[in-house]
Short mmCIF file of C-alpha atoms in Angstrom, two decimals:
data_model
loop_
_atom_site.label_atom_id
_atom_site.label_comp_id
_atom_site.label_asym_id
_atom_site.label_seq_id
_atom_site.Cartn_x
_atom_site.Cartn_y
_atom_site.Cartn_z
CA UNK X 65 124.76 88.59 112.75
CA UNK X 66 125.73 86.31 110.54
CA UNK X 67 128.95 84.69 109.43
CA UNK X 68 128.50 86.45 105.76
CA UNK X 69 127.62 89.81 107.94
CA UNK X 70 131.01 89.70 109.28
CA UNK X 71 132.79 89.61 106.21
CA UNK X 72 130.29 92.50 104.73
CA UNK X 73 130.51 94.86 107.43
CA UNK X 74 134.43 94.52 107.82
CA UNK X 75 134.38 95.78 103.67
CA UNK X 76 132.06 98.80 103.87
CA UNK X 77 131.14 99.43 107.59
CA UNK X 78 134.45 101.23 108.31
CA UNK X 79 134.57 104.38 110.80
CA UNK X 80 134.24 106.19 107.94
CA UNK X 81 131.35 106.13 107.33
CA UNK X 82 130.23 107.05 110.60
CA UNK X 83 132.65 109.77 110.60
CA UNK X 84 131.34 111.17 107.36
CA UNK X 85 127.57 110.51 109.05
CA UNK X 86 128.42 112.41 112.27
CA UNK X 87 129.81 115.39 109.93
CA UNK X 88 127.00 115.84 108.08
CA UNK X 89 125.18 116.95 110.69
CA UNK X 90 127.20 118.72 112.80
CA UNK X 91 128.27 120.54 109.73
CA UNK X 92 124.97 121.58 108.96
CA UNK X 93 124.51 122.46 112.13
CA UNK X 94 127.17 124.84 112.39
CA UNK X 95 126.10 126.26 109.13
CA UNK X 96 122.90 126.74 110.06
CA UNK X 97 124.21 128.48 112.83
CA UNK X 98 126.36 130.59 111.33
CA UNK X 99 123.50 132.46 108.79
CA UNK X 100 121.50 133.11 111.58
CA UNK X 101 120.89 137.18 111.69
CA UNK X 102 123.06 138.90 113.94
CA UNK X 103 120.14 141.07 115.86
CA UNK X 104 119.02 137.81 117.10
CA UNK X 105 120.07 138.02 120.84
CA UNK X 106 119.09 141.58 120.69
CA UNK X 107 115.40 140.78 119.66
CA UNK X 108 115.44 138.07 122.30
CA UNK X 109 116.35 140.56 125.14
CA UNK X 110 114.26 143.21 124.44
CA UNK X 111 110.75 141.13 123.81
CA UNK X 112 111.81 139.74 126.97
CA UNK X 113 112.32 143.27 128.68
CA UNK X 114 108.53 144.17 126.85
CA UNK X 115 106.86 140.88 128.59
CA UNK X 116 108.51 141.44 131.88
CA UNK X 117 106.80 145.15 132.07
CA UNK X 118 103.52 143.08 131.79
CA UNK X 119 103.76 139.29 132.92
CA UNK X 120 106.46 138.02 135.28
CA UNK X 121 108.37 135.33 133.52
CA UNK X 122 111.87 133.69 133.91
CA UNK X 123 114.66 135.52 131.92
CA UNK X 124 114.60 132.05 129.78
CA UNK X 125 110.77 132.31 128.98
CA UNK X 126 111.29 133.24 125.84
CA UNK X 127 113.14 131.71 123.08
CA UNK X 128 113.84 132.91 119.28
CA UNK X 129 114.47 130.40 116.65
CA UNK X 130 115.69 131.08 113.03
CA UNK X 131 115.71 128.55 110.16
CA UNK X 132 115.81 128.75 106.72
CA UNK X 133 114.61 126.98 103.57
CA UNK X 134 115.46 127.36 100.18
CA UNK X 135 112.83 130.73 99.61
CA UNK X 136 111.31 131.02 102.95
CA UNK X 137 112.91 131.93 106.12
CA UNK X 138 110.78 130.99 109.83
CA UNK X 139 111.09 133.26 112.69
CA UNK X 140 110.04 131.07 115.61
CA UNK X 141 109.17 133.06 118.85
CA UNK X 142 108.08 130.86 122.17
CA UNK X 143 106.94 132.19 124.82
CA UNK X 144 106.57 130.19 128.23
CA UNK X 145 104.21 132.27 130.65
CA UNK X 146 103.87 131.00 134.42
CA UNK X 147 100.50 129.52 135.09
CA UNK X 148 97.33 131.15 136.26
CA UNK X 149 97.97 131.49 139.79
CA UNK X 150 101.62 133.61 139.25
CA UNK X 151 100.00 136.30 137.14
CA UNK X 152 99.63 139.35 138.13
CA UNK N 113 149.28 144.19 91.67
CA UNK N 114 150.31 140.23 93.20
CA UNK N 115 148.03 137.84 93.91
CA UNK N 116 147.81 136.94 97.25
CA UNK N 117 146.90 133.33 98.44
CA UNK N 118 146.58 132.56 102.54
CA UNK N 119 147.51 129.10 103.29
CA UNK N 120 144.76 128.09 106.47
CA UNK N 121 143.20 125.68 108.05
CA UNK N 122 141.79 126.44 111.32
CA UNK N 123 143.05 123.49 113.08
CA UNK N 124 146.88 123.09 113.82
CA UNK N 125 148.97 120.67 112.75
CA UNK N 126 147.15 119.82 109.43
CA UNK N 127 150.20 120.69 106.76
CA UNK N 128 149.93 124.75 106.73
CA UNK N 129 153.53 125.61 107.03
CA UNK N 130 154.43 122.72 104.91
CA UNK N 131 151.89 123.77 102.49
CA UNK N 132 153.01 127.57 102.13
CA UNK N 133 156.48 126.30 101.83
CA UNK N 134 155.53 124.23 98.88
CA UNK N 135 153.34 126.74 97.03
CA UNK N 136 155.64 129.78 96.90
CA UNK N 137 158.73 127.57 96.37
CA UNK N 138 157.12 125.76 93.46
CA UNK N 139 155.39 129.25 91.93
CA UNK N 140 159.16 130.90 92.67
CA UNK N 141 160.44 127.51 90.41
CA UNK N 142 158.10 128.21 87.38
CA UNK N 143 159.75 131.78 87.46
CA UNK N 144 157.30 133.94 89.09
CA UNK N 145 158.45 136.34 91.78
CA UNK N 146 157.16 135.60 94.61
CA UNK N 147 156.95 136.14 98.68
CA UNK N 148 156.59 134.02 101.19
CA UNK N 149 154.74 135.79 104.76
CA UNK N 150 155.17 133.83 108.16
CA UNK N 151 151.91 135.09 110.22
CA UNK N 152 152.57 132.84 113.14
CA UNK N 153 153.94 135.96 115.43
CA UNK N 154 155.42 134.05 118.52
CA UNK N 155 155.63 130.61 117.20
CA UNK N 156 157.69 131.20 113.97
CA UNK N 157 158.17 128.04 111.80
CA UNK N 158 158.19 128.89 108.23
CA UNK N 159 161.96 130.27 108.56
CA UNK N 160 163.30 126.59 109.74
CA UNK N 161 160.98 124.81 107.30
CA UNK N 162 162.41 126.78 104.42
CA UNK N 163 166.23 126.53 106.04
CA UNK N 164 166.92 130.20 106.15
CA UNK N 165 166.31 130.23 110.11
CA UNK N 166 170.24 131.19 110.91
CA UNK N 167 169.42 134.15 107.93
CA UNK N 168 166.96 135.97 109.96
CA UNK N 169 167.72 139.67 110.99
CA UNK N 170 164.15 141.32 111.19
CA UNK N 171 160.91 140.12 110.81
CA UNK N 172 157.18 141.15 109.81
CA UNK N 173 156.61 143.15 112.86
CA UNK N 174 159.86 145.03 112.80
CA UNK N 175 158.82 146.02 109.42
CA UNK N 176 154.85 146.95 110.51
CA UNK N 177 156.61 149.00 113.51
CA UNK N 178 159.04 150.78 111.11
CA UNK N 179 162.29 149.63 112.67
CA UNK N 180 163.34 147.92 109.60
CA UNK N 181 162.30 148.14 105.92
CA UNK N 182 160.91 145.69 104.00
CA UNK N 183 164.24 145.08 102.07
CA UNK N 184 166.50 144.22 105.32
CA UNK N 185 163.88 141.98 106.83
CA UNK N 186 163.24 139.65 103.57
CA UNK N 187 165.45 136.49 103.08
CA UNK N 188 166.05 135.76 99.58
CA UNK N 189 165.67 131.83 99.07
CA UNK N 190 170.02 130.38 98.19
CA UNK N 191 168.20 127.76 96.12
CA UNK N 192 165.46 130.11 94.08
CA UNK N 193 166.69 133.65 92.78
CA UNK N 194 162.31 134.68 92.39
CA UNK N 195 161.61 133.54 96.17
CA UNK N 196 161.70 135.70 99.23
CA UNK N 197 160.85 134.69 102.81
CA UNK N 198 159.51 137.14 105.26
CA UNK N 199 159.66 135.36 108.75
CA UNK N 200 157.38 136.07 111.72
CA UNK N 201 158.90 137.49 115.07
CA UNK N 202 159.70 135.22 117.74
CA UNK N 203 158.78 137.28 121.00
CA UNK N 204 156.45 139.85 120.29
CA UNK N 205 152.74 139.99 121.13
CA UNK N 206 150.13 139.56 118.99
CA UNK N 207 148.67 142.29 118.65
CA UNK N 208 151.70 143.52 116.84
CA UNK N 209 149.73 142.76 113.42
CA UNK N 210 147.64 145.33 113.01
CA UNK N 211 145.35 145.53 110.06
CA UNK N 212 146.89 149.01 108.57
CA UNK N 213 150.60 147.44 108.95
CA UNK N 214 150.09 144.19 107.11
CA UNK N 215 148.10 146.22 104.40
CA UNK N 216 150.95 148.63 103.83
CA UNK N 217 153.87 145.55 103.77
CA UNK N 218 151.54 143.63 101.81
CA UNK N 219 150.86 146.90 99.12
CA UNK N 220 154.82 147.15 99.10
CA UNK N 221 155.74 143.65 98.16
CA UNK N 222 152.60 143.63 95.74
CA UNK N 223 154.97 145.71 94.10
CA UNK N 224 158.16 143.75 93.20
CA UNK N 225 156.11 140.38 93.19
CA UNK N 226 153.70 138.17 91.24
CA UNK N 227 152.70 136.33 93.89
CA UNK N 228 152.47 136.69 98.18
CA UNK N 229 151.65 133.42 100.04
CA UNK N 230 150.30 133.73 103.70
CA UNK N 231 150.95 131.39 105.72
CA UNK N 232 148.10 131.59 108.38
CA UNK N 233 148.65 130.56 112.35
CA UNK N 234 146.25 127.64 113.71
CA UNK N 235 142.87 129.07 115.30
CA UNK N 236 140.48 131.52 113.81
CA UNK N 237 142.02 134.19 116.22
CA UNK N 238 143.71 137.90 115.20
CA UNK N 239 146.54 136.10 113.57
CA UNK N 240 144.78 133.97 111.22
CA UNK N 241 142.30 136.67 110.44
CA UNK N 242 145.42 139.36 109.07
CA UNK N 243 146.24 136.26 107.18
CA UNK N 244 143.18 136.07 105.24
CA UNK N 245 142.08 139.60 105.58
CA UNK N 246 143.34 140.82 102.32
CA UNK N 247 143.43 137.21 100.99
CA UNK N 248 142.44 137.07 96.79
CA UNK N 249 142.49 132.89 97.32
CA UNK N 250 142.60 130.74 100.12
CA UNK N 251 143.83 126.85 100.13
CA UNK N 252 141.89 125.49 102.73
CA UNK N 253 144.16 122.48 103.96
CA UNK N 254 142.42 119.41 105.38
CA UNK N 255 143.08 116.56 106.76
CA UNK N 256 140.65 113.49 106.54
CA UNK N 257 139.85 113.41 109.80
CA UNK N 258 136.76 114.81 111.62
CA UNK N 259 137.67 117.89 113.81
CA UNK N 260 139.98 118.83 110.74
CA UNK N 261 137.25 118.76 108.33
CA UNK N 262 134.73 121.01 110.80
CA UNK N 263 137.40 123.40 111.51
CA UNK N 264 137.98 123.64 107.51
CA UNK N 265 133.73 124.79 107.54
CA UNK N 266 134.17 127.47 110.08
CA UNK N 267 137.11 128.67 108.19
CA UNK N 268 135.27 129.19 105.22
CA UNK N 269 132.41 130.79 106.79
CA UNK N 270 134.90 133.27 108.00
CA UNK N 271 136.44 133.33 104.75
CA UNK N 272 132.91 134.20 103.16
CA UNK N 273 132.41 136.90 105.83
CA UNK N 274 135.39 138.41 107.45
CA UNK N 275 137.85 139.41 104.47
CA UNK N 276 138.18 142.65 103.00
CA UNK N 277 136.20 141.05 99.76
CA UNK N 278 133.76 140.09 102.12
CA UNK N 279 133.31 144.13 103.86
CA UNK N 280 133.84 145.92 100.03
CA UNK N 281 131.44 143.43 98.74
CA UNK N 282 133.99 142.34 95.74
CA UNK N 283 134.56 139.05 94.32
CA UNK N 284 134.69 137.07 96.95
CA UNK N 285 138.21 134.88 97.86
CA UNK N 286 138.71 131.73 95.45
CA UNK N 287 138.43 128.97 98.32
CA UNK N 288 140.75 125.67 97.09
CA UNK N 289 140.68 122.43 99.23
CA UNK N 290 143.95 120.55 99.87
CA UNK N 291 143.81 116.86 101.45
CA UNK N 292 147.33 116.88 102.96
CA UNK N 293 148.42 113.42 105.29
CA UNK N 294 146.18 111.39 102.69
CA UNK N 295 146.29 107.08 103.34
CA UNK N 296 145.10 105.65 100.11
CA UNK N 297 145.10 102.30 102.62
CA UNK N 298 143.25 103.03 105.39
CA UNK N 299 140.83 105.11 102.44
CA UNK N 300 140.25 101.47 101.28
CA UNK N 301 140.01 99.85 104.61
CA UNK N 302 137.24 101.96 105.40
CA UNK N 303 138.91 104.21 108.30
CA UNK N 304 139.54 107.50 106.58
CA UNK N 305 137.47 109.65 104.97
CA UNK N 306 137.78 109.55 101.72
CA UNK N 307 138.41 112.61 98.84
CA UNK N 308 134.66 111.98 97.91
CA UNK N 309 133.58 112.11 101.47
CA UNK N 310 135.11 115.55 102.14
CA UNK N 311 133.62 116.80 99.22
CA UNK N 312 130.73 115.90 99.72
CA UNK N 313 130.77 117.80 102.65
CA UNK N 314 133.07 120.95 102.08
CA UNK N 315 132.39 121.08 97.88
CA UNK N 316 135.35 123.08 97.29
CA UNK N 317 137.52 123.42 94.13
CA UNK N 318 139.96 120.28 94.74
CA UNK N 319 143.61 121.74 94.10
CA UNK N 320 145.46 118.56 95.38
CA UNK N 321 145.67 115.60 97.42
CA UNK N 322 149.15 115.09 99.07
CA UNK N 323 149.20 111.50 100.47
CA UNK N 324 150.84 111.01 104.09
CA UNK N 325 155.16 110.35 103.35
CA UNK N 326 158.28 109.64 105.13
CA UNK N 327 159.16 112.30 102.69
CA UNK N 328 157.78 115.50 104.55
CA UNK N 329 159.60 114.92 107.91
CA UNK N 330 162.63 113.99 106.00
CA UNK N 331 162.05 117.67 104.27
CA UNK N 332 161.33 119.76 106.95
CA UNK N 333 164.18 117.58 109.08
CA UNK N 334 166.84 119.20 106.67
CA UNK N 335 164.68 122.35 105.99
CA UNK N 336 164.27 121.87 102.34
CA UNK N 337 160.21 122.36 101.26
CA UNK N 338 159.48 118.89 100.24
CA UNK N 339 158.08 120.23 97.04
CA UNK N 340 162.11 119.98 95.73
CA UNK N 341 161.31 115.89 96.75
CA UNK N 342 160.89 115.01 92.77
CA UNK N 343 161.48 111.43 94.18
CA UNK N 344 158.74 111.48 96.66
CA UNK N 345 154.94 110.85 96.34
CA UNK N 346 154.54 113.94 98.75
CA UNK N 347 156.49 116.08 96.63
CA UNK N 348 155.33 115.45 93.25
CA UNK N 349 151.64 115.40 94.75
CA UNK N 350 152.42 119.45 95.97
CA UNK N 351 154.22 120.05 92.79
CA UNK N 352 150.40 118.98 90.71
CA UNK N 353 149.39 121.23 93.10
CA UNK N 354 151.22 124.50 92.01
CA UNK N 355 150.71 123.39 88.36
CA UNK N 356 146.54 123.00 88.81
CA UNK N 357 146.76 126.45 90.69
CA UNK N 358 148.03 127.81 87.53
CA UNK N 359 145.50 126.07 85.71
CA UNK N 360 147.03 122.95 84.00
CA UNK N 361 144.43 120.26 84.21
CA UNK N 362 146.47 117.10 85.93
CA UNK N 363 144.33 114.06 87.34
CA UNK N 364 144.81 113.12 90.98
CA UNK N 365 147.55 111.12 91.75
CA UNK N 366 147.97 108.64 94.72
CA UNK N 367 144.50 108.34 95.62
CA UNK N 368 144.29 103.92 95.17
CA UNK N 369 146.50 101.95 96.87
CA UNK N 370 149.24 100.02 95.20
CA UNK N 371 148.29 96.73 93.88
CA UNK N 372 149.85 94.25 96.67
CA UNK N 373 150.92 90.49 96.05
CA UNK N 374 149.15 87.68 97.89
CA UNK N 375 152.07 87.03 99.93
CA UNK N 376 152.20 90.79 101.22
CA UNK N 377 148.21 90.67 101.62
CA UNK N 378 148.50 87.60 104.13
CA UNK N 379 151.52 88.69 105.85
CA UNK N 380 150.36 92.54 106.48
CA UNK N 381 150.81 93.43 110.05
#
């Protein structure tokens, strides 16, 4: 850093800024969060419960993700089976 | 029919009370009736922040639970015929606020007034949800600090989701942002958020920025709302406040710092 650096970053490079950074996201976050349909959980649990009749999997095989763009919303579904030798 | 406007926050300690105190005495000054409603059941402050604490006979609950009526429990302000206070009760539990009681007092005194400010507990628990439940606006209060400005977000989400506007699918509540404990200073210096910053983030209608003062402990010390401070930044910022509520167009004041001498430059501590 130089000796101009010092005087720069002691002018602009406040907490601030990294206060206003670090609420941006969590912000968005939380929003993001927040508009997520309520039946969420609910879908979770029962594909789970429908998988588990057929495969044996860990209650946290399966994961639902929700996220939205400005006309489109995703519904992500993952689902982690055990490998070969644990199927039924 | 009065219009009712919850004071809230979300996180404690931001300038609610303070806030409330300031709105309904400056809305009671410009001659329109108006109440002032304590939500914070167990942890009453409004009463000594408006000086009428050694007035108070019954309270909000004893009114919801019928054991007063809503004329014995109000406390008419001694310095502002329009203004009443309705304190919150000291010992009860929570609970006591039920939806169907506040909507009844708050029908009654829509009544007799023009105007019904709530002022909402901390948290986004039962108390601060009667506060806003029936709310027509809400002045978000926010300080420029991080957990402050978060809390403000949730709030509005539950604002946007939770009110009776929100479940009858009216118009929803006219969210207002007030910057309370503002340091023009440390703004400069690059420490505190500033206005822009917040808006940039919350993009709320800006009702007021009240800069951090001497002035407000001094008030609530002596248990006069700091919006009677003409003399103070503090006070005339909350007094722009009630006047851009109403709708004047004022610019903000106190948001640079006051041009210092060289002498007080080099010598600041």
């Amino acid at each position: 850093m130089g000796l101009l650096d010092v005087f720069r970053s002691n002018r602009n490079k406040g907490s601030a800024s990294v206060a206003k950074e670090r609420l941006q996201i969590l912000v968005a976050h939380d929003r993001a969060y927040r508009n997520r349909p309520s039946y969420l959980p609910k879908l979770q649990q029962e594909i789970l419960e429908v998988i588990r009749k057929y495969v044996e999997v860990d209650l946290d095989a399966v994961s639902v993700n929700y996220e939205q763009d400005d006309d489109q919303e995703f519904l992500e579904l993952n689902i982690v089976l055990p490998d070969a030798a644990g199927r039924g | 029919m009065a219009r009712i406007i919850v004071i809230t926050s979300g996180k404690g300690g931001v300038g609610k009370t303070t806030t409330a105190a300031a709105m309904a005495m400056g809305l009671a000054q410009r001659g329109h009736r108006t109440a002032v409603i304590d939500f914070d059941v167990g942890l009453r402050n409004l009463d000594l922040i408006m000086g009428c604490e050694r007035r108070v006979v019954y309270d909000f609950v004893n009114v919801i639970n019928g054991e007063a009526n809503l004329n014995q429990a109000l406390i008419r302000d001694k310095r502002c015929d329009s203004l009443y206070v309705l304190p919150a009760s000291q010992t009860r539990d929570k609970e006591a606020l039920t939806q169907e009681g506040v909507g009844k007092v708050l029908e009654e005194l829509g009544k007799g007034h023009d105007y019904i400010v709530c002022d909402s507990p901390a948290g986004i628990e039962h108390g601060a949800n009667m506060a806003m439940y029936f709310a027509d606006d809400a002045v978000v209060v926010t300080n420029p600090e991080v957990s402050s400005v978060r809390d403000s977000d949730r709030m509005l989400g539950i604002l946007a989701s939770k009110s009776r506007r929100a479940e009858q699918d009216d118009e929803p509540i006219k969210e207002h942002l007030l910057l309370t404990r503002y340091s023009a200073d440390r703004v400069e210096r690059g420490e505190m958020l500033s206005v822009d910053d917040v808006q940039e983030i919350l993009s709320l209608n800006l009702l007021g920025v009240i800069p951090e003062s001497q002035a407000v402990l001094n008030a609530s010390n002596a248990g006069i709302p700091v919006v009677l401070d003409n003399e103070s930044n503090a006070g005339r910022a909350y007094n722009d406040m009630v006047a851009r509520y109403l709708g004047e167009d004022l610019p903000m004041r106190f948001l640079d710092t006051e041009r210092k001498g060289i002498f007080s430059r080099l010598f600041r501590g």
